[in-house]
Every structure is written in C-alpha cells, then in structure tokens.
CSV table of C-alpha atoms and ligand atoms in Angstrom, one decimal:
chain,number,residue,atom,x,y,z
A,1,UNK,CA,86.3,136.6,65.3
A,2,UNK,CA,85.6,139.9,67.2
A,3,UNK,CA,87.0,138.7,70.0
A,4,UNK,CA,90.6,138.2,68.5
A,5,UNK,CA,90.8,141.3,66.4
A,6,UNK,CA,90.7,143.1,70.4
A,7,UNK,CA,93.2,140.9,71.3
A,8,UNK,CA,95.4,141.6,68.9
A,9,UNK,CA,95.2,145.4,69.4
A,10,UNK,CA,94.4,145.3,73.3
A,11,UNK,CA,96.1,142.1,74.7
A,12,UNK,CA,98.0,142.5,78.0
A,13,UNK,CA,101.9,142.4,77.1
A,14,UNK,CA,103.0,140.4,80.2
A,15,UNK,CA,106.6,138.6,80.4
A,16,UNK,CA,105.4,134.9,79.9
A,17,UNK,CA,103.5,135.8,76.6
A,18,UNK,CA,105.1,134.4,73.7
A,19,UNK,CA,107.7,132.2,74.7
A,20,UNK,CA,106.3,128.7,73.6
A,21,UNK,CA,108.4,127.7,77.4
A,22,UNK,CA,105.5,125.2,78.9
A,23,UNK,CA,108.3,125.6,82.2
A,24,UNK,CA,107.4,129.4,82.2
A,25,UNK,CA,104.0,129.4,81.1
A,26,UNK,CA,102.9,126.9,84.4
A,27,UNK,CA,104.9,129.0,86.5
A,28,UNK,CA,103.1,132.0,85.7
A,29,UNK,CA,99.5,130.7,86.2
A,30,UNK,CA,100.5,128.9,89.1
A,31,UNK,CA,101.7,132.5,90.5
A,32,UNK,CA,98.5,134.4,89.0
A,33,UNK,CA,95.9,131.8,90.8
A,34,UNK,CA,95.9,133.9,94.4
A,35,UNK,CA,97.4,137.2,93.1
A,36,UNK,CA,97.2,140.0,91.2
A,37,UNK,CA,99.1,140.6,88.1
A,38,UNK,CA,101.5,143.0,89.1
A,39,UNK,CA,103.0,141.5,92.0
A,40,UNK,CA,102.6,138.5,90.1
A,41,UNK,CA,104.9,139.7,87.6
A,42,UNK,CA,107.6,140.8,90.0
A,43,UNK,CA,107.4,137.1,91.6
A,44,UNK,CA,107.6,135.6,88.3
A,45,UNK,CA,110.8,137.6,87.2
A,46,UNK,CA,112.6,137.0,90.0
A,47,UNK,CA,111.4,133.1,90.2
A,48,UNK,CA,112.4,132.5,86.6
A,49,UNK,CA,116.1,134.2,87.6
A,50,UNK,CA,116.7,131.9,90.3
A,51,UNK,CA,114.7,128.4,89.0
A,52,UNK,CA,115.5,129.2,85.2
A,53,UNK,CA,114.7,125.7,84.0
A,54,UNK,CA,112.0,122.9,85.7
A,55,UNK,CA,115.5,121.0,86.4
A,56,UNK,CA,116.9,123.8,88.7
A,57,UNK,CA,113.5,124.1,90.7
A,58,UNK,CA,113.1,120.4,91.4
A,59,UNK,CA,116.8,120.2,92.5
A,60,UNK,CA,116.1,123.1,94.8
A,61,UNK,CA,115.1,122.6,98.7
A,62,UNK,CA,111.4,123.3,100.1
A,63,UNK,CA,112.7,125.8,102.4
A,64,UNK,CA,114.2,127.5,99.4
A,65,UNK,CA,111.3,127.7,97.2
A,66,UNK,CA,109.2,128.7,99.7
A,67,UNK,CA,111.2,131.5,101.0
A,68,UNK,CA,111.2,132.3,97.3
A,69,UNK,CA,107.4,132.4,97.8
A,70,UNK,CA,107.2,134.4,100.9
A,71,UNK,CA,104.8,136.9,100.8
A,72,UNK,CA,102.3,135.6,98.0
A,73,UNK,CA,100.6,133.3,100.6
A,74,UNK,CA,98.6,130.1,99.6
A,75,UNK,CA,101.6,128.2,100.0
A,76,UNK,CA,100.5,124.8,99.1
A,77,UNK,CA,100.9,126.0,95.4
A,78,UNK,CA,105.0,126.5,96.0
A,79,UNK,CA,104.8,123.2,97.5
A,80,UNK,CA,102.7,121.2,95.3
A,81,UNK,CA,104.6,123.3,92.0
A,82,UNK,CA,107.9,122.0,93.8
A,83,UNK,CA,106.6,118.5,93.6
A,84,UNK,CA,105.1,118.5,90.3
A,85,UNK,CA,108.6,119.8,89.1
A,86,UNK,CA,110.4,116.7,90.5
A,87,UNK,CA,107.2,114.6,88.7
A,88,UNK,CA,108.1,116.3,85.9
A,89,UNK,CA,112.1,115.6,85.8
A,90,UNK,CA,111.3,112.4,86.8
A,91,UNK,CA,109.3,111.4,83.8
A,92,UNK,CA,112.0,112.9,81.6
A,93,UNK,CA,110.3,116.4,80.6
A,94,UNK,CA,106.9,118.4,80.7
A,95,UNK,CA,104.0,116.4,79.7
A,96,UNK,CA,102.6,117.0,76.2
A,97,UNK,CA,99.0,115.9,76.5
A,98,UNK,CA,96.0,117.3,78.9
A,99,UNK,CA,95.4,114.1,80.8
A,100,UNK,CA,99.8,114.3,81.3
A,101,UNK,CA,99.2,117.4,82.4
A,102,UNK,CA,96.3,116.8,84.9
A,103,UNK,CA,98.3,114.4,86.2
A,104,UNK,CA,100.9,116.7,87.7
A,105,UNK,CA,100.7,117.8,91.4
A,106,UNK,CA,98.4,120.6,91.9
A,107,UNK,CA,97.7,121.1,88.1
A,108,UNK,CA,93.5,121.4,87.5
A,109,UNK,CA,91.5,121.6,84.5
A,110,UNK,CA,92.0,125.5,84.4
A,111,UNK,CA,95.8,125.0,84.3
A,112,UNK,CA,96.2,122.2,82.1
A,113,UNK,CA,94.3,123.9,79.6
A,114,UNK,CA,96.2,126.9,80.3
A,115,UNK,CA,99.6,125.3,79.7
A,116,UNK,CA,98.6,122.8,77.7
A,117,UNK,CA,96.9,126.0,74.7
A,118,UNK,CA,99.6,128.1,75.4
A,119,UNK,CA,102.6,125.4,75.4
A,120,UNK,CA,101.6,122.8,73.0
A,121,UNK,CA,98.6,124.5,71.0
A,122,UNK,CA,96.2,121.8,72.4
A,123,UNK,CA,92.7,122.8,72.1
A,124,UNK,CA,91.6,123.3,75.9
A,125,UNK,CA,89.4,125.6,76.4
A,126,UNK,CA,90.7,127.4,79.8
A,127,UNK,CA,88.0,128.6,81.8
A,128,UNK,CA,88.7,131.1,84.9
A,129,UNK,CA,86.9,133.3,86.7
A,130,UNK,CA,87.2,136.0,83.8
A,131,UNK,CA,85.6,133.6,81.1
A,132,UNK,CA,82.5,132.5,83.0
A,133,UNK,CA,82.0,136.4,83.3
A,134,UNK,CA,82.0,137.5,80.1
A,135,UNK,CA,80.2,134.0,79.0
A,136,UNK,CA,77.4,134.8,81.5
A,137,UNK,CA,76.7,137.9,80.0
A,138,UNK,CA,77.4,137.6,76.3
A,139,UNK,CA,75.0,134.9,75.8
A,140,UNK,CA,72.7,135.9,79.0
A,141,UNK,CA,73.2,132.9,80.8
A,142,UNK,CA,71.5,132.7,84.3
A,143,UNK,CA,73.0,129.5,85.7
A,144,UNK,CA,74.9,129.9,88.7
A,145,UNK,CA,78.8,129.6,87.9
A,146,UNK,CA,79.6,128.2,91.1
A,147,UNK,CA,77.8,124.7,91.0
A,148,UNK,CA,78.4,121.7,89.0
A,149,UNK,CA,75.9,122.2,86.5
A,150,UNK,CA,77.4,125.7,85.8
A,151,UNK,CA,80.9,124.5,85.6
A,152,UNK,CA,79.6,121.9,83.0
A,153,UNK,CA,77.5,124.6,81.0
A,154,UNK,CA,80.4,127.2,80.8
A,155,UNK,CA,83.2,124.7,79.9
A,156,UNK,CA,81.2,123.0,77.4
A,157,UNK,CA,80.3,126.3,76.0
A,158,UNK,CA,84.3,127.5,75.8
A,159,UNK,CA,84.9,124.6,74.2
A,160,UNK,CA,82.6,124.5,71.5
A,161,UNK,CA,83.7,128.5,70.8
A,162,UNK,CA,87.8,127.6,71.2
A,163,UNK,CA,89.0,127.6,67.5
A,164,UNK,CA,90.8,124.1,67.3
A,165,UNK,CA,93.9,126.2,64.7
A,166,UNK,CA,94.1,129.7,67.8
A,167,UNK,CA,93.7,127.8,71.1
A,168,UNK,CA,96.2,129.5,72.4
A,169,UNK,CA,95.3,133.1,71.6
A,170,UNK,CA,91.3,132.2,72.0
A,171,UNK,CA,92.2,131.0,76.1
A,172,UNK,CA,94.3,134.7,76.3
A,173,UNK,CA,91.9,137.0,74.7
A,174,UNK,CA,89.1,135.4,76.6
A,175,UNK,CA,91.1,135.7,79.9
A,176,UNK,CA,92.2,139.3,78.6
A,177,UNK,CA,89.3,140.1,77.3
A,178,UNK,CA,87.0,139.5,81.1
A,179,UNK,CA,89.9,141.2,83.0
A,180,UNK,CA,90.4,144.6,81.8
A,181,UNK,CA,87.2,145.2,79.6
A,182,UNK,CA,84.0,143.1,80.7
A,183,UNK,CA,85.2,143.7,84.1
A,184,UNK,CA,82.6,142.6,87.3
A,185,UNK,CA,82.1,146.1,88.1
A,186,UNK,CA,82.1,148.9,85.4
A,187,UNK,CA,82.7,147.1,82.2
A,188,UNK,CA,83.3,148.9,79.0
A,189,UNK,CA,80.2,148.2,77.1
A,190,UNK,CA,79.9,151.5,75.1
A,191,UNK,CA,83.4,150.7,73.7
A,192,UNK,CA,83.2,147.2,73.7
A,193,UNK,CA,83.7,144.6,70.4
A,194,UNK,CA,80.8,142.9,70.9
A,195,UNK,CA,78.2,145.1,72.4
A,196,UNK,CA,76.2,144.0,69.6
A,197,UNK,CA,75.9,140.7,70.3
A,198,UNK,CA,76.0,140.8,74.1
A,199,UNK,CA,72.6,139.4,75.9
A,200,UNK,CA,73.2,141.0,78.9
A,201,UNK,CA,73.5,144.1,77.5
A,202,UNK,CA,70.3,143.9,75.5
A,203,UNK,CA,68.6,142.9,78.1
A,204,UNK,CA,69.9,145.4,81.1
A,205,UNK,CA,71.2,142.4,82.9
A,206,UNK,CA,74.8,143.2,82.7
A,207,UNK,CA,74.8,143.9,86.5
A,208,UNK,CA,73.1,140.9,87.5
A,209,UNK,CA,75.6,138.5,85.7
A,210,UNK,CA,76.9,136.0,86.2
A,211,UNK,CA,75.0,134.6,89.3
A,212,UNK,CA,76.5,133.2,92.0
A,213,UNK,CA,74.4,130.9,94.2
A,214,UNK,CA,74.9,131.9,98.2
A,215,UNK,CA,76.1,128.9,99.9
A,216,UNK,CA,74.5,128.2,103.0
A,217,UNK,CA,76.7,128.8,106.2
A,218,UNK,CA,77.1,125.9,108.6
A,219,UNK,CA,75.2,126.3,111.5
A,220,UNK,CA,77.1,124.7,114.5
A,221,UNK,CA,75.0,123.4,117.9
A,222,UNK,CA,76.1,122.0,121.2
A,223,UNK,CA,73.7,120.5,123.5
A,224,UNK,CA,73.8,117.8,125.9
A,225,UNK,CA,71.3,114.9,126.1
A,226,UNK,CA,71.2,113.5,129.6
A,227,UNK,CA,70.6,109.8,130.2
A,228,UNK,CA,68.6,109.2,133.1
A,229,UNK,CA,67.6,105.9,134.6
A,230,UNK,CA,65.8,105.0,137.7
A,231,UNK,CA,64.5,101.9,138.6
A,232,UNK,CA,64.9,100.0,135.1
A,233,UNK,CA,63.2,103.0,133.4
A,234,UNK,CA,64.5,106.1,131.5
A,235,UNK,CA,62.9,109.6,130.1
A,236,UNK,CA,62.5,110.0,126.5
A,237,UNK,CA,60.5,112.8,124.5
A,238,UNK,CA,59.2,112.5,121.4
A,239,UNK,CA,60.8,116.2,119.8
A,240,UNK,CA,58.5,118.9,118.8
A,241,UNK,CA,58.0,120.7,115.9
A,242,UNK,CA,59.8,123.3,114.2
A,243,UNK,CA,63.5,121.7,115.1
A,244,UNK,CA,65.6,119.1,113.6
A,245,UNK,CA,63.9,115.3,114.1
A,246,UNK,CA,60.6,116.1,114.7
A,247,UNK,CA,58.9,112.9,115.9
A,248,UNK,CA,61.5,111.3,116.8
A,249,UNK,CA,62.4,110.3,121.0
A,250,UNK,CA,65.3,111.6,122.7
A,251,UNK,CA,66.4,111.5,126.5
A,252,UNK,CA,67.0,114.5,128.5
A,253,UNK,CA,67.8,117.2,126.2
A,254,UNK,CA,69.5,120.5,127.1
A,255,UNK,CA,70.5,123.1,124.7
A,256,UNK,CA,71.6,126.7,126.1
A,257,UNK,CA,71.0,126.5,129.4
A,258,UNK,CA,73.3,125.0,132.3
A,259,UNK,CA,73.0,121.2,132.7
A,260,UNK,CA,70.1,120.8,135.5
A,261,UNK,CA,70.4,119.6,139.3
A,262,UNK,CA,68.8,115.9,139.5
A,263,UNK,CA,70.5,115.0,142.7
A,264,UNK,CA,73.0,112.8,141.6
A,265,UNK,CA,76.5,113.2,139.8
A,266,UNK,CA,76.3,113.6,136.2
A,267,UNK,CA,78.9,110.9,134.4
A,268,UNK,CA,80.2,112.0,131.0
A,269,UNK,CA,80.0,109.5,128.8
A,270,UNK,CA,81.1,111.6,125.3
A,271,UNK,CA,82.4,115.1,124.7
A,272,UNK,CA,81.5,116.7,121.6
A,273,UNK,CA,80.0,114.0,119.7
A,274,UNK,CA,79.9,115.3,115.9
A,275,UNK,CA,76.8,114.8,114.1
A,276,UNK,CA,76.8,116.4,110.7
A,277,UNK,CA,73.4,117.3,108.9
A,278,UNK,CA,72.6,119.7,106.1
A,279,UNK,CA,73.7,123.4,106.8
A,280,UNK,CA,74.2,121.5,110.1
A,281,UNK,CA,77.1,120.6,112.4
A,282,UNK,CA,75.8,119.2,115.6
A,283,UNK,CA,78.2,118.8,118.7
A,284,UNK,CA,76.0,117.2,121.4
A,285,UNK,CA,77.9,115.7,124.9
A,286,UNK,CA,76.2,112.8,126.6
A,287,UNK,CA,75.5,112.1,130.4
A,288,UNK,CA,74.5,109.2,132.5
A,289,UNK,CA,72.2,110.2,135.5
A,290,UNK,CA,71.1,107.8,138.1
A,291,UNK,CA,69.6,109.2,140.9
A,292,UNK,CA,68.2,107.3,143.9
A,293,UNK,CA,65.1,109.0,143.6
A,294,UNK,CA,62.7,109.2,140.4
A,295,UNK,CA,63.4,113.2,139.4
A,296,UNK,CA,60.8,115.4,138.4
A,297,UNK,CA,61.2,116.6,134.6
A,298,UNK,CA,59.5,118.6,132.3
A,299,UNK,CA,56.2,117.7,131.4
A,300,UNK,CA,56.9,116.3,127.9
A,301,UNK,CA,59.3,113.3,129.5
A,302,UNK,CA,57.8,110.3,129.9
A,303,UNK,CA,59.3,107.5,131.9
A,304,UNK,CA,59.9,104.2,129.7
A,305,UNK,CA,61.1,100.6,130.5
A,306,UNK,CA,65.0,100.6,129.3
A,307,UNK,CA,64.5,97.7,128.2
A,308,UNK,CA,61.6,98.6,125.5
A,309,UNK,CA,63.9,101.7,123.9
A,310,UNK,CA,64.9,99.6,121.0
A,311,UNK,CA,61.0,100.1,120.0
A,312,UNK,CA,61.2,103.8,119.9
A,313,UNK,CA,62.8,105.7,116.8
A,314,UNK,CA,65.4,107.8,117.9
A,315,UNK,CA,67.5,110.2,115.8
A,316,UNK,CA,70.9,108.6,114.9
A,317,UNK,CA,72.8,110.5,117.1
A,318,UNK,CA,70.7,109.5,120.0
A,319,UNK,CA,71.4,105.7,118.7
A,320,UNK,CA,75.5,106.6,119.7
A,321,UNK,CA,74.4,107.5,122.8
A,322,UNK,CA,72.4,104.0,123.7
A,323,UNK,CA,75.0,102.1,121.7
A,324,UNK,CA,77.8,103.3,124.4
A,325,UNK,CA,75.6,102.6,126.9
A,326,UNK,CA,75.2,99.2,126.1
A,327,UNK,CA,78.8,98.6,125.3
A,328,UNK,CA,79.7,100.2,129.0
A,329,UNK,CA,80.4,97.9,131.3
A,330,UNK,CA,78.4,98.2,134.7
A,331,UNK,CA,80.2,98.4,138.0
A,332,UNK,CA,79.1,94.9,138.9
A,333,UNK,CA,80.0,93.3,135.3
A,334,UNK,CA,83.6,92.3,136.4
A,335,UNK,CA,82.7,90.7,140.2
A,336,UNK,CA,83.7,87.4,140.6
A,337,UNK,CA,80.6,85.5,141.2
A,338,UNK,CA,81.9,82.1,140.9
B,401,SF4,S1,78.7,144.6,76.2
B,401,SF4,FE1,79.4,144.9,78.3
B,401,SF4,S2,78.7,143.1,79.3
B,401,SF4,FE2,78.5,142.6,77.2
B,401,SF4,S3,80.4,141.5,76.7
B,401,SF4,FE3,80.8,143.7,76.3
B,401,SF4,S4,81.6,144.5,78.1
B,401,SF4,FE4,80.7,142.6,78.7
C-alpha cells in the first residue's frame, strides 16, 4: 500500500514510537489531544521520568500530577488519566481488549483504537482529525465530518481500509500521513504518494474538503410577560407572525423595553425562567399586576375571563407561568373563616 511505503520513508520519529509500552503509548495521546507535538514531546519526557510506570502515576497525588500538567491546560485529561491509572492498577494491568480499553476514565474511541493498534496490534482503526482530512479528500467525500452520520461514514471507511496484520503502522501513517503532508492548508499534492488516486485532487476540490457543517449559535432572549388581572379578567394576545409561537396567546409581553407603568406594583413571581428551543435559549421573568383600575394596553390585548384561559393554547412557557399562579396562594387563602 502507497500509504505505508511513505510511512516507512517519511514517518515522524517521535519518542513513544516503537516501544510496544501501552503505559507510554496512552500517555502520549492523552498529551497530543490539546497540544501540539513539540511541547507535547517535552511534557511526555519529563512525565515518563517522574511517572515511569502506570503504578507510580496512580500512587501519585492530584496536586502532583497536575502541577506536572501545568501549562498544557484542558486539565480534566490529567485528572481523568490519573483516575484511569488507579482503574488500571486496580484491575491488575492495562486492559488488552478495545471495549477494556473504552472502559477506562477519559479513554474514547479515538484512543482506544490508538492504544489498543499501537499496544496490542488490535485492528482499530483510529480516526482523528488528520484521518477524516485526508479521507475527505482521497475519496471526495462531501459529508460533513462533524455530525453523526459523518463520524459513522469515516470510521466505517478506516476500518474497512485498516490492514487487520499492520494496524498499528496503518493508524500512524494515516495520522502521519494528514499532519505533515495532506495538511488543511497547503498540502503537498505535487509530491504526494497518492496524487493519482486522490478525488479531490481530480476534481479541484482539495480546498473545499473536508466540510464542516456551521453549527448554529444559540441565540439567548430575556423578556418579561406581565400577568395582569382586573376584575376576574386578564390580557392575552394571540402572537404575531414572524416570531417564535405564532398563534399561540400570551399575557403582557415585554421584550427590550423597560417594564411599563400600570399603576400598581409589579410582583415578581420568577426570575429568569429558562425555556430552551432550537438555536434558542429563552430567559423570560414573570409578573403579577393588579391594578384597581382596568389599564389601557396595546391594541392587540384582549381582556379574557381568568377563568376561561385553560381554553386558550398558550406556549409552554406561558403554561409555567399560569401553573405558579395557580399554585400561589392568595392573600385571603390562610384567614380563618371558621
Ligand atoms: S493529492 Fe493532495 S489532497 Fe489528495 S491526498 Fe495527496 S496531499 Fe491530500
């Protein structure tokens, strides 16, 4: 295969390469998730002189290991690497199989396979960031590498490629292979092993793979729906178009402007009420108004017997809102009136 001829001339010589250690070899991709490789490689020399064996990190204190860890940030993976260590003692030794392997704290699929090649010889197909790249663009595939169906389609596609006898060197030359020669920017295609098969080449999409689909950002929004009741009646409007819950009633709503005079106290009833939608976080704070006399609101209120709201559909959110009202207790509900 092509792909292991490079390897064998171009493969990065890096310290963890080669030594069968499964202790080393986890150590080193835990380091290598966050980092680059040559910092990485100065944490892993100095981690592997003070924590030699899995035995002397798991008998060594958090504090230690993480002072150890200073500077490469993401410090859950020192924590969770010093927990899987004391898993591992625990059991007796380093787990042999995938699933044994998975089962460790902070171990993924990415590692175990990893490891699990590298270690043991199993045939895992380890893919990383660098193997859905060159993937993407050696067989011209167009589905996005950051959503389920793309993690299935490019794992399933490693595996089928990994030869079950060179697991181990398949998962490094692939790894090797995406990081210093089908880079994202710049890759070497007029030099590179398999120009000649590459779809994205013959195609001029090099550029355009892989693709990433943008996620949507959360949009947050406060308002305030205002309660008001008067005489045994309330104001609802039914919510117009081009918003959230068109249709649907709501009391009193105010969004972006300052909460409006209606000649009584207002009595807050919630603060920052989280109502989560699609691309949506909603944050909404609920008042109670009861004013002596009826107040005059925009023209899209209507007033409505209290009693008939149960017949008017209302967003969910707006359903809290009557809910604690009905579970508030009225200033009168506690008089003796025996
Ligand atoms: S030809 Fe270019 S894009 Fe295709 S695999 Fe080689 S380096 Fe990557």
């Amino acid at each position: 295969m092509a792909l292991l001829k490079w390897f064998a001339v171009h493969g990065r010589e890096l310290p963890w390469r080669g030594i069968g250690d499964a202790y080393g070899i986890w150590v080193s991709e835990v380091i290598l998730q966050q980092t680059r490789i040559d910092q990485g490689t100065e944490y892993w020399l100095r981690f592997m002189e003070r924590f030699p064996t899995v035995e002397a990190l798991a008998a060594a204190s958090e504090d230690e290991v993480l002072r150890l860890w200073q500077g490469l940030g993401y410090y859950s993976r020192a924590r969770n690497m010093h927990a899987a260590a004391r898993q591992i003692v625990a059991q007796g030794g380093f787990p042999t199989t995938i699933e044994g392997l998975r089962s460790l704290k902070g171990v993924g699929d990415y590692t175990a396979a990893a490891v699990g090649s590298m270690a043991f010889g199993l045939p895992a197909a380890a893919v990383d960031g660098n193997v859905y790249r060159v993937l993407a663009r050696h067989y011209g595939i167009d589905v996005p590498i950051n959503t389920t169906r793309g993690k299935h389609t490019f794992e399933a596609l490693a595996q089928e490629l990994l030869p079950h006898d060179r697991p181990s060197e398949f998962n490094q030359a692939m790894m090797d292979f995406g990081a210093t020669w089908c880079t994202p920017r710049a890759p070497r295609c007029m030099d590179c092993p398999v120009a000649v098969t590459c779809e994205a080449l013959r195609s001029g999409r090099v550029e355009k793979l892989p693709v990433k689909e943008k996620k949507m950002k959360i949009q947050e929004r406060r308002f305030s729906y205002i309660y008001v009741r008067h005489d045994g009646k309330t104001a609802l409007r039914r919510r117009p178009a081009g918003d959230i819950w068109q249709g649907l009633w709501e009391p009193l709503f105010i969004e972006g402007c300052p909460l409006p005079d209606l000649g009584c106290p207002l009595t807050l009833l919630a603060h920052d009420v989280k109502h989560v939608l699609t691309h949506r976080v909603l944050l909404a704070d609920f008042f109670l108004a009861e004013p002596e006399s009826k107040p005059i609101l925009p023209a899209a209120y209507q007033w409505v017997d209290e009693q008939d709201i149960d017949n008017y559909a209302l967003p969910r959110l707006v359903e809290k809102l009557i809910a604690m009202l009905k579970n508030r207790k009225r200033p009168h509900d506690d008089e003796d009136r025996s």
